[in-house]
mmCIF file of C-alpha atoms in Angstrom:
data_model
loop_
_atom_site.group_PDB
_atom_site.id
_atom_site.type_symbol
_atom_site.label_atom_id
_atom_site.label_comp_id
_atom_site.label_asym_id
_atom_site.label_seq_id
_atom_site.Cartn_x
_atom_site.Cartn_y
_atom_site.Cartn_z
ATOM 1 C CA UNK D 1 226.509 108.638 157.029
ATOM 2 C CA UNK D 2 225.036 105.276 155.807
ATOM 3 C CA UNK D 3 222.278 105.266 153.055
ATOM 4 C CA UNK D 4 220.967 101.897 150.948
ATOM 5 C CA UNK D 5 219.786 102.375 147.584
ATOM 6 C CA UNK D 6 217.544 100.511 145.537
ATOM 7 C CA UNK D 7 217.524 100.778 141.552
ATOM 8 C CA UNK D 8 220.713 101.906 140.246
ATOM 9 C CA UNK D 9 219.228 103.492 137.439
ATOM 10 C CA UNK D 10 219.512 106.720 135.691
ATOM 11 C CA UNK D 11 219.844 108.637 138.299
ATOM 12 C CA UNK D 12 220.216 106.437 141.710
ATOM 13 C CA UNK D 13 223.156 105.689 140.309
ATOM 14 C CA UNK D 14 224.383 109.042 139.481
ATOM 15 C CA UNK D 15 223.170 109.949 143.766
ATOM 16 C CA UNK D 16 224.968 107.089 145.231
ATOM 17 C CA UNK D 17 227.775 108.985 143.480
ATOM 18 C CA UNK D 18 226.734 112.093 144.572
ATOM 19 C CA UNK D 19 226.761 111.227 148.294
ATOM 20 C CA UNK D 20 230.118 108.556 147.803
ATOM 21 C CA UNK D 21 231.970 112.056 147.134
ATOM 22 C CA UNK D 22 230.538 113.631 149.922
ATOM 23 C CA UNK D 23 231.999 111.179 152.354
ATOM 24 C CA UNK D 24 229.130 108.551 152.874
ATOM 25 C CA UNK D 25 228.372 105.247 152.451
ATOM 26 C CA UNK D 26 226.392 103.300 150.340
ATOM 27 C CA UNK D 27 224.827 100.092 150.037
ATOM 28 C CA UNK D 28 223.390 99.154 146.910
ATOM 29 C CA UNK D 29 220.577 96.733 144.646
ATOM 30 C CA UNK D 30 219.526 96.785 141.730
ATOM 31 C CA UNK D 31 218.169 93.559 139.465
ATOM 32 C CA UNK D 32 220.669 94.325 137.382
ATOM 33 C CA UNK D 33 224.105 92.188 138.751
ATOM 34 C CA UNK D 34 226.259 94.330 136.505
ATOM 35 C CA UNK D 35 224.780 98.069 137.743
ATOM 36 C CA UNK D 36 225.702 96.437 141.369
ATOM 37 C CA UNK D 37 229.048 96.062 140.197
ATOM 38 C CA UNK D 38 230.254 99.300 138.135
ATOM 39 C CA UNK D 39 229.211 101.194 141.858
ATOM 40 C CA UNK D 40 230.990 98.597 143.829
ATOM 41 C CA UNK D 41 233.953 99.179 141.464
ATOM 42 C CA UNK D 42 233.641 102.661 142.896
ATOM 43 C CA UNK D 43 233.546 102.298 146.449
ATOM 44 C CA UNK D 44 229.658 101.274 147.623
ATOM 45 C CA UNK D 45 229.098 98.266 149.285
ATOM 46 C CA UNK D 46 226.868 95.875 146.649
ATOM 47 C CA UNK D 47 223.829 93.149 147.903
ATOM 48 C CA UNK D 48 223.041 90.855 145.208
ATOM 49 C CA UNK D 49 219.394 90.195 147.041
ATOM 50 C CA UNK D 50 216.870 92.029 149.021
ATOM 51 C CA UNK D 51 217.923 89.996 152.063
ATOM 52 C CA UNK D 52 221.680 90.571 151.589
ATOM 53 C CA UNK D 53 220.819 94.072 151.175
ATOM 54 C CA UNK D 54 218.494 95.149 154.388
ATOM 55 C CA UNK D 55 221.451 92.887 156.756
ATOM 56 C CA UNK D 56 224.363 95.482 155.628
ATOM 57 C CA UNK D 57 222.397 98.327 156.606
ATOM 58 C CA UNK D 58 222.966 99.827 160.163
ATOM 59 C CA UNK D 59 219.943 100.722 162.315
ATOM 60 C CA UNK D 60 218.486 102.768 162.273
ATOM 61 C CA UNK D 61 218.246 100.802 158.401
ATOM 62 C CA UNK D 62 217.854 103.751 155.331
ATOM 63 C CA UNK D 63 216.675 102.805 152.548
ATOM 64 C CA UNK D 64 215.957 104.673 149.196
ATOM 65 C CA UNK D 65 214.020 103.384 146.628
ATOM 66 C CA UNK D 66 214.555 104.268 143.093
ATOM 67 C CA UNK D 67 212.554 102.346 140.839
ATOM 68 C CA UNK D 68 209.759 103.518 138.348
ATOM 69 C CA UNK D 69 206.087 103.712 140.160
ATOM 70 C CA UNK D 70 204.992 100.878 138.107
ATOM 71 C CA UNK D 71 206.769 98.301 140.363
ATOM 72 C CA UNK D 72 207.796 100.773 143.731
ATOM 73 C CA UNK D 73 204.056 99.402 145.664
ATOM 74 C CA UNK D 74 206.324 95.750 144.843
ATOM 75 C CA UNK D 75 209.535 97.030 145.884
ATOM 76 C CA UNK D 76 207.968 98.870 148.960
ATOM 77 C CA UNK D 77 206.323 95.554 150.565
ATOM 78 C CA UNK D 78 209.110 93.308 149.987
ATOM 79 C CA UNK D 79 211.536 95.234 151.540
ATOM 80 C CA UNK D 80 208.971 96.996 154.692
ATOM 81 C CA UNK D 81 208.530 92.981 155.608
ATOM 82 C CA UNK D 82 212.553 92.889 155.731
ATOM 83 C CA UNK D 83 213.255 95.481 157.624
ATOM 84 C CA UNK D 84 212.384 96.981 161.779
ATOM 85 C CA UNK D 85 211.027 99.163 163.614
ATOM 86 C CA UNK D 86 212.360 103.154 163.414
ATOM 87 C CA UNK D 87 213.765 101.721 159.962
ATOM 88 C CA UNK D 88 212.834 104.743 157.214
ATOM 89 C CA UNK D 89 211.955 104.058 152.948
ATOM 90 C CA UNK D 90 212.204 106.437 151.130
ATOM 91 C CA UNK D 91 210.684 106.308 148.068
ATOM 92 C CA UNK D 92 212.104 109.595 145.613
ATOM 93 C CA UNK D 93 210.867 108.116 142.085
ATOM 94 C CA UNK D 94 207.940 109.553 139.952
ATOM 95 C CA UNK D 95 204.799 107.986 142.751
ATOM 96 C CA UNK D 96 201.465 109.277 142.740
ATOM 97 C CA UNK D 97 201.084 110.984 146.438
ATOM 98 C CA UNK D 98 197.716 109.268 147.630
ATOM 99 C CA UNK D 99 199.998 105.779 147.111
ATOM 100 C CA UNK D 100 202.303 107.455 149.862
ATOM 101 C CA UNK D 101 199.346 108.366 151.841
ATOM 102 C CA UNK D 102 198.410 104.266 151.364
ATOM 103 C CA UNK D 103 201.732 103.034 152.046
ATOM 104 C CA UNK D 104 202.669 105.753 155.146
ATOM 105 C CA UNK D 105 199.870 104.575 156.673
ATOM 106 C CA UNK D 106 200.279 100.635 155.435
ATOM 107 C CA UNK D 107 204.115 101.155 157.422
ATOM 108 C CA UNK D 108 203.194 102.748 160.977
ATOM 109 C CA UNK D 109 201.746 100.091 162.596
ATOM 110 C CA UNK D 110 205.036 97.948 161.768
ATOM 111 C CA UNK D 111 206.406 101.257 163.097
ATOM 112 C CA UNK D 112 207.884 102.104 159.761
ATOM 113 C CA UNK D 113 208.623 105.498 158.309
ATOM 114 C CA UNK D 114 207.974 106.859 154.601
ATOM 115 C CA UNK D 115 209.372 109.322 153.278
ATOM 116 C CA UNK D 116 208.370 110.939 149.912
ATOM 117 C CA UNK D 117 211.204 112.727 148.359
ATOM 118 C CA UNK D 118 209.922 114.631 144.619
ATOM 119 C CA UNK D 119 213.749 114.935 142.768
ATOM 120 C CA UNK D 120 214.735 116.833 140.235
ATOM 121 C CA UNK D 121 218.032 117.001 138.598
ATOM 122 C CA UNK D 122 217.901 114.194 135.836
ATOM 123 C CA UNK D 123 221.246 113.493 134.530
ATOM 124 C CA UNK D 124 223.253 116.523 135.798
ATOM 125 C CA UNK D 125 222.174 115.726 139.241
ATOM 126 C CA UNK D 126 225.605 114.381 139.641
ATOM 127 C CA UNK D 127 227.010 117.645 139.465
ATOM 128 C CA UNK D 128 224.464 120.414 139.885
ATOM 129 C CA UNK D 129 222.340 118.534 142.655
ATOM 130 C CA UNK D 130 219.218 117.032 142.938
ATOM 131 C CA UNK D 131 216.297 119.643 144.351
ATOM 132 C CA UNK D 132 213.925 117.462 146.310
ATOM 133 C CA UNK D 133 210.804 118.004 148.158
ATOM 134 C CA UNK D 134 209.887 116.032 150.577
ATOM 135 C CA UNK D 135 206.926 114.255 152.103
ATOM 136 C CA UNK D 136 207.357 112.217 155.829
ATOM 137 C CA UNK D 137 207.324 112.763 159.244
ATOM 138 C CA UNK D 138 209.442 115.197 161.293
ATOM 139 C CA UNK D 139 211.782 112.795 163.238
ATOM 140 C CA UNK D 140 212.489 110.783 160.296
ATOM 141 C CA UNK D 141 213.023 113.422 157.937
ATOM 142 C CA UNK D 142 215.612 115.150 160.247
ATOM 143 C CA UNK D 143 217.633 111.571 160.829
ATOM 144 C CA UNK D 144 218.074 112.193 156.733
ATOM 145 C CA UNK D 145 219.148 115.921 156.973
ATOM 146 C CA UNK D 146 223.240 114.948 156.385
ATOM 147 C CA UNK D 147 221.897 112.776 153.080
ATOM 148 C CA UNK D 148 219.279 115.363 151.726
ATOM 149 C CA UNK D 149 222.034 118.793 152.582
ATOM 150 C CA UNK D 150 224.477 115.889 150.495
ATOM 151 C CA UNK D 151 222.271 115.664 147.478
ATOM 152 C CA UNK D 152 221.467 118.869 147.544
ATOM 153 C CA UNK D 153 222.844 121.811 145.052
ATOM 154 C CA UNK D 154 223.304 123.805 148.323
ATOM 155 C CA UNK D 155 223.250 127.638 147.589
ATOM 156 C CA UNK D 156 226.328 127.714 145.028
ATOM 157 C CA UNK D 157 226.237 131.353 143.241
ATOM 158 C CA UNK D 158 222.957 132.021 142.788
ATOM 159 C CA UNK D 159 221.905 135.616 144.100
ATOM 160 C CA UNK D 160 219.433 135.813 147.116
ATOM 161 C CA UNK D 161 216.134 136.340 147.171
ATOM 162 C CA UNK D 162 215.882 139.414 148.939
ATOM 163 C CA UNK D 163 214.373 139.511 152.459
ATOM 164 C CA UNK D 164 215.054 134.975 152.118
ATOM 165 C CA UNK D 165 217.366 135.871 155.080
ATOM 166 C CA UNK D 166 214.936 136.300 157.468
ATOM 167 C CA UNK D 167 212.827 132.861 156.570
ATOM 168 C CA UNK D 168 215.330 131.058 157.492
ATOM 169 C CA UNK D 169 214.780 126.829 156.585
ATOM 170 C CA UNK D 170 216.369 124.887 154.053
ATOM 171 C CA UNK D 171 214.633 125.556 150.824
ATOM 172 C CA UNK D 172 218.060 128.392 149.440
ATOM 173 C CA UNK D 173 219.866 124.643 150.033
ATOM 174 C CA UNK D 174 217.665 122.768 147.307
ATOM 175 C CA UNK D 175 215.659 120.672 150.013
ATOM 176 C CA UNK D 176 212.716 121.165 152.084
ATOM 177 C CA UNK D 177 210.387 119.114 153.870
ATOM 178 C CA UNK D 178 206.929 119.981 152.158
ATOM 179 C CA UNK D 179 204.591 118.393 155.071
ATOM 180 C CA UNK D 180 202.892 114.989 155.782
ATOM 181 C CA UNK D 181 202.988 112.017 153.642
ATOM 182 C CA UNK D 182 202.358 112.631 150.356
ATOM 183 C CA UNK D 183 202.713 116.280 150.208
ATOM 184 C CA UNK D 184 206.576 115.854 148.458
ATOM 185 C CA UNK D 185 205.510 113.825 145.453
ATOM 186 C CA UNK D 186 202.288 116.262 145.569
ATOM 187 C CA UNK D 187 204.597 119.223 144.804
ATOM 188 C CA UNK D 188 206.909 117.709 142.694
ATOM 189 C CA UNK D 189 203.922 116.850 140.884
ATOM 190 C CA UNK D 190 202.971 119.689 140.253
ATOM 191 C CA UNK D 191 206.609 121.028 139.469
ATOM 192 C CA UNK D 192 206.332 118.981 136.259
ATOM 193 C CA UNK D 193 202.840 119.588 135.282
ATOM 194 C CA UNK D 194 204.755 123.079 135.081
ATOM 195 C CA UNK D 195 207.340 121.819 133.521
ATOM 196 C CA UNK D 196 205.228 120.105 130.579
ATOM 197 C CA UNK D 197 203.728 123.449 130.183
ATOM 198 C CA UNK D 198 207.106 125.666 129.981
ATOM 199 C CA UNK D 199 208.430 122.891 127.481
ATOM 200 C CA UNK D 200 205.531 123.499 125.149
ATOM 201 C CA UNK D 201 205.763 127.045 124.791
ATOM 202 C CA UNK D 202 209.740 126.848 124.067
ATOM 203 C CA UNK D 203 208.672 124.035 121.315
ATOM 204 C CA UNK D 204 205.796 126.597 120.263
ATOM 205 C CA UNK D 205 207.306 129.763 119.433
ATOM 206 C CA UNK D 206 210.441 127.342 118.084
ATOM 207 C CA UNK D 207 208.210 126.219 115.869
ATOM 208 C CA UNK D 208 206.498 129.364 114.749
ATOM 209 C CA UNK D 209 209.936 130.827 114.450
ATOM 210 C CA UNK D 210 211.037 127.480 112.428
ATOM 211 C CA UNK D 211 208.416 128.365 109.917
ATOM 212 C CA UNK D 212 208.930 132.005 109.397
ATOM 213 C CA UNK D 213 209.956 131.172 105.711
ATOM 214 C CA UNK D 214 206.785 130.493 104.677
ATOM 215 C CA UNK D 215 206.191 133.500 102.289
ATOM 216 C CA UNK D 216 209.582 132.101 100.388
ATOM 217 C CA UNK D 217 207.946 128.538 99.490
ATOM 218 C CA UNK D 218 205.235 127.473 97.426
ATOM 219 C CA UNK D 219 201.906 127.202 97.823
ATOM 220 C CA UNK D 220 198.955 125.216 96.329
ATOM 221 C CA UNK D 221 196.068 127.343 95.253
ATOM 222 C CA UNK D 222 192.861 125.359 95.606
ATOM 223 C CA UNK D 223 189.216 125.161 97.577
ATOM 224 C CA UNK D 224 191.282 122.882 100.511
ATOM 225 C CA UNK D 225 193.827 125.422 101.344
ATOM 226 C CA UNK D 226 193.378 128.454 103.039
ATOM 227 C CA UNK D 227 195.448 131.680 101.259
ATOM 228 C CA UNK D 228 198.427 132.908 102.558
ATOM 229 C CA UNK D 229 197.809 136.453 105.644
ATOM 230 C CA UNK D 230 201.444 137.236 105.305
ATOM 231 C CA UNK D 231 203.412 137.424 102.356
ATOM 232 C CA UNK D 232 206.644 139.634 104.311
ATOM 233 C CA UNK D 233 207.540 136.408 106.123
ATOM 234 C CA UNK D 234 210.050 135.184 104.225
ATOM 235 C CA UNK D 235 212.780 135.268 107.540
ATOM 236 C CA UNK D 236 215.053 132.194 107.436
ATOM 237 C CA UNK D 237 216.309 132.159 111.037
ATOM 238 C CA UNK D 238 219.136 130.224 112.529
ATOM 239 C CA UNK D 239 217.355 128.387 116.033
ATOM 240 C CA UNK D 240 220.798 127.699 117.040
ATOM 241 C CA UNK D 241 221.517 131.427 117.490
ATOM 242 C CA UNK D 242 218.438 132.500 118.528
ATOM 243 C CA UNK D 243 217.891 129.817 121.693
ATOM 244 C CA UNK D 244 221.755 130.815 122.200
ATOM 245 C CA UNK D 245 221.604 134.740 122.445
ATOM 246 C CA UNK D 246 218.490 134.355 124.495
ATOM 247 C CA UNK D 247 220.577 132.020 127.498
ATOM 248 C CA UNK D 248 222.371 135.751 127.737
ATOM 249 C CA UNK D 249 220.150 138.195 129.673
ATOM 250 C CA UNK D 250 216.464 137.502 128.257
ATOM 251 C CA UNK D 251 213.841 136.863 130.692
ATOM 252 C CA UNK D 252 213.024 134.142 129.176
ATOM 253 C CA UNK D 253 215.986 132.359 130.063
ATOM 254 C CA UNK D 254 216.299 128.768 132.009
ATOM 255 C CA UNK D 255 217.899 125.595 132.387
ATOM 256 C CA UNK D 256 215.013 123.678 129.648
ATOM 257 C CA UNK D 257 216.531 126.519 127.389
ATOM 258 C CA UNK D 258 219.812 125.864 128.169
ATOM 259 C CA UNK D 259 219.591 122.412 127.348
ATOM 260 C CA UNK D 260 216.962 123.273 124.076
ATOM 261 C CA UNK D 261 220.409 125.273 122.846
ATOM 262 C CA UNK D 262 222.581 122.646 123.614
ATOM 263 C CA UNK D 263 220.189 120.482 121.406
ATOM 264 C CA UNK D 264 220.379 122.886 118.633
ATOM 265 C CA UNK D 265 224.618 123.172 118.635
ATOM 266 C CA UNK D 266 224.779 120.019 117.936
ATOM 267 C CA UNK D 267 221.363 119.041 115.444
ATOM 268 C CA UNK D 268 220.523 121.900 114.078
ATOM 269 C CA UNK D 269 217.568 120.332 112.414
ATOM 270 C CA UNK D 270 216.347 118.148 115.387
ATOM 271 C CA UNK D 271 216.859 115.121 112.568
ATOM 272 C CA UNK D 272 217.926 112.095 115.862
ATOM 273 C CA UNK D 273 214.628 113.681 117.495
ATOM 274 C CA UNK D 274 211.112 111.473 116.063
ATOM 275 C CA UNK D 275 208.985 114.236 117.902
ATOM 276 C CA UNK D 276 207.597 112.052 120.141
ATOM 277 C CA UNK D 277 206.910 113.111 123.644
ATOM 278 C CA UNK D 278 206.560 110.629 126.158
ATOM 279 C CA UNK D 279 204.845 111.959 129.668
ATOM 280 C CA UNK D 280 205.274 109.627 133.198
ATOM 281 C CA UNK D 281 201.641 110.788 134.597
ATOM 282 C CA UNK D 282 202.251 113.554 136.767
ATOM 283 C CA UNK D 283 200.965 115.852 134.536
ATOM 284 C CA UNK D 284 197.918 114.083 134.629
ATOM 285 C CA UNK D 285 197.621 113.299 137.757
ATOM 286 C CA UNK D 286 198.268 117.557 138.015
ATOM 287 C CA UNK D 287 195.283 118.561 135.967
ATOM 288 C CA UNK D 288 193.070 115.618 138.395
ATOM 289 C CA UNK D 289 194.012 118.007 141.453
ATOM 290 C CA UNK D 290 192.968 121.196 139.384
ATOM 291 C CA UNK D 291 189.634 119.360 138.432
ATOM 292 C CA UNK D 292 189.353 118.132 142.291
ATOM 293 C CA UNK D 293 190.116 122.069 143.570
ATOM 294 C CA UNK D 294 188.584 123.625 141.160
ATOM 295 C CA UNK D 295 191.516 125.328 139.721
ATOM 296 C CA UNK D 296 191.521 126.425 136.115
ATOM 297 C CA UNK D 297 194.833 125.139 134.319
ATOM 298 C CA UNK D 298 194.305 125.618 130.392
ATOM 299 C CA UNK D 299 198.351 126.187 129.996
ATOM 300 C CA UNK D 300 198.963 122.920 131.703
ATOM 301 C CA UNK D 301 195.845 120.720 130.429
ATOM 302 C CA UNK D 302 196.578 121.869 126.698
ATOM 303 C CA UNK D 303 200.518 121.247 127.333
ATOM 304 C CA UNK D 304 199.544 117.739 128.302
ATOM 305 C CA UNK D 305 197.217 117.540 125.561
ATOM 306 C CA UNK D 306 200.284 118.332 123.097
ATOM 307 C CA UNK D 307 202.185 115.289 124.310
ATOM 308 C CA UNK D 308 199.503 112.556 123.194
ATOM 309 C CA UNK D 309 198.896 114.226 120.422
ATOM 310 C CA UNK D 310 202.589 113.688 119.328
ATOM 311 C CA UNK D 311 202.512 109.637 119.778
ATOM 312 C CA UNK D 312 198.982 109.750 117.070
ATOM 313 C CA UNK D 313 199.852 109.450 113.728
ATOM 314 C CA UNK D 314 195.582 110.309 113.173
ATOM 315 C CA UNK D 315 192.934 110.984 115.877
ATOM 316 C CA UNK D 316 189.536 109.657 116.005
ATOM 317 C CA UNK D 317 188.931 114.108 116.511
ATOM 318 C CA UNK D 318 190.872 114.496 113.371
ATOM 319 C CA UNK D 319 188.629 111.528 111.627
ATOM 320 C CA UNK D 320 185.011 113.293 112.941
ATOM 321 C CA UNK D 321 186.189 117.054 111.677
ATOM 322 C CA UNK D 322 187.009 115.168 107.943
ATOM 323 C CA UNK D 323 183.934 113.472 107.802
ATOM 324 C CA UNK D 324 181.855 116.638 109.137
ATOM 325 C CA UNK D 325 183.328 118.943 106.240
ATOM 326 C CA UNK D 326 183.224 116.301 103.941
ATOM 327 C CA UNK D 327 179.544 116.263 104.474
ATOM 328 C CA UNK D 328 178.557 119.668 104.718
ATOM 329 C CA UNK D 329 181.148 120.979 102.216
ATOM 330 C CA UNK D 330 181.990 117.646 99.781
ATOM 331 C CA UNK D 331 185.701 118.599 101.112
ATOM 332 C CA UNK D 332 188.120 116.001 100.348
ATOM 333 C CA UNK D 333 191.131 115.053 102.598
ATOM 334 C CA UNK D 334 194.676 116.523 100.668
ATOM 335 C CA UNK D 335 196.945 114.192 100.838
ATOM 336 C CA UNK D 336 200.090 113.820 103.085
#
């Protein structure tokens, strides 16, 4: 089957490579001509412009957009102007689900299909496959099934969930039609919100282990320093070994832990990282949905706020607290 891919970054390019490996053909376009040239050398069909990209697609055309959410609207609009009825636009980036619903509605009068595909797998997806959460009309989803099946991990050697054999469907293969337009990115949005919480939990737990030798450190004794409550915290722990042993049969084992262990194995103190943690929007949107639904999600909210805090030296909130401490008790700020 043929697929067109717009956006040949870290994920788009490897998705094309995975499709080529599976015997599909791919037409590729990117604002960076070097990215197009690289994939052309690997067997993809290059396009220098969007017009050329559309012209090289077989009807009914399937054009996958894998660009940052900030420019997705622009690309979809330009693409839609060149396509015809029964063609399909697939957005595999991390778009807001409400934007998907708006785009699908705007493309419907022209007879264009629109699929939103939440895609998880990162830079490892080339070999591991991509987990896909799909929203949109059933006709387009079923037509794209060979593409989804090739991109997905497949069942592999993961133990089958008891009772799953009675349920059927594609979920076991790593892709799922979640519902109408917006449903795919909604599920992916919550997936990423959960990811924030899991990452924060690992980070906080490992930080406690990293500081478990606090009793061996020098402590100031003054009115501004709380006394050490646990003088028996004298453990110098090896986080590279701990994360590795947790991978082996532990109830908190996961792919995120695998990646953490790999990081500690090559950089035991994580000196190569600044600690500044970005967020690309999904965590915020998850919290907004939770508010609309009146669903409490303390863990995910705290994890999102922790990312905000990681990008700041000092916040107004911290300064207010310091100011109040000085006002009510004459407490002076300690130098860093």
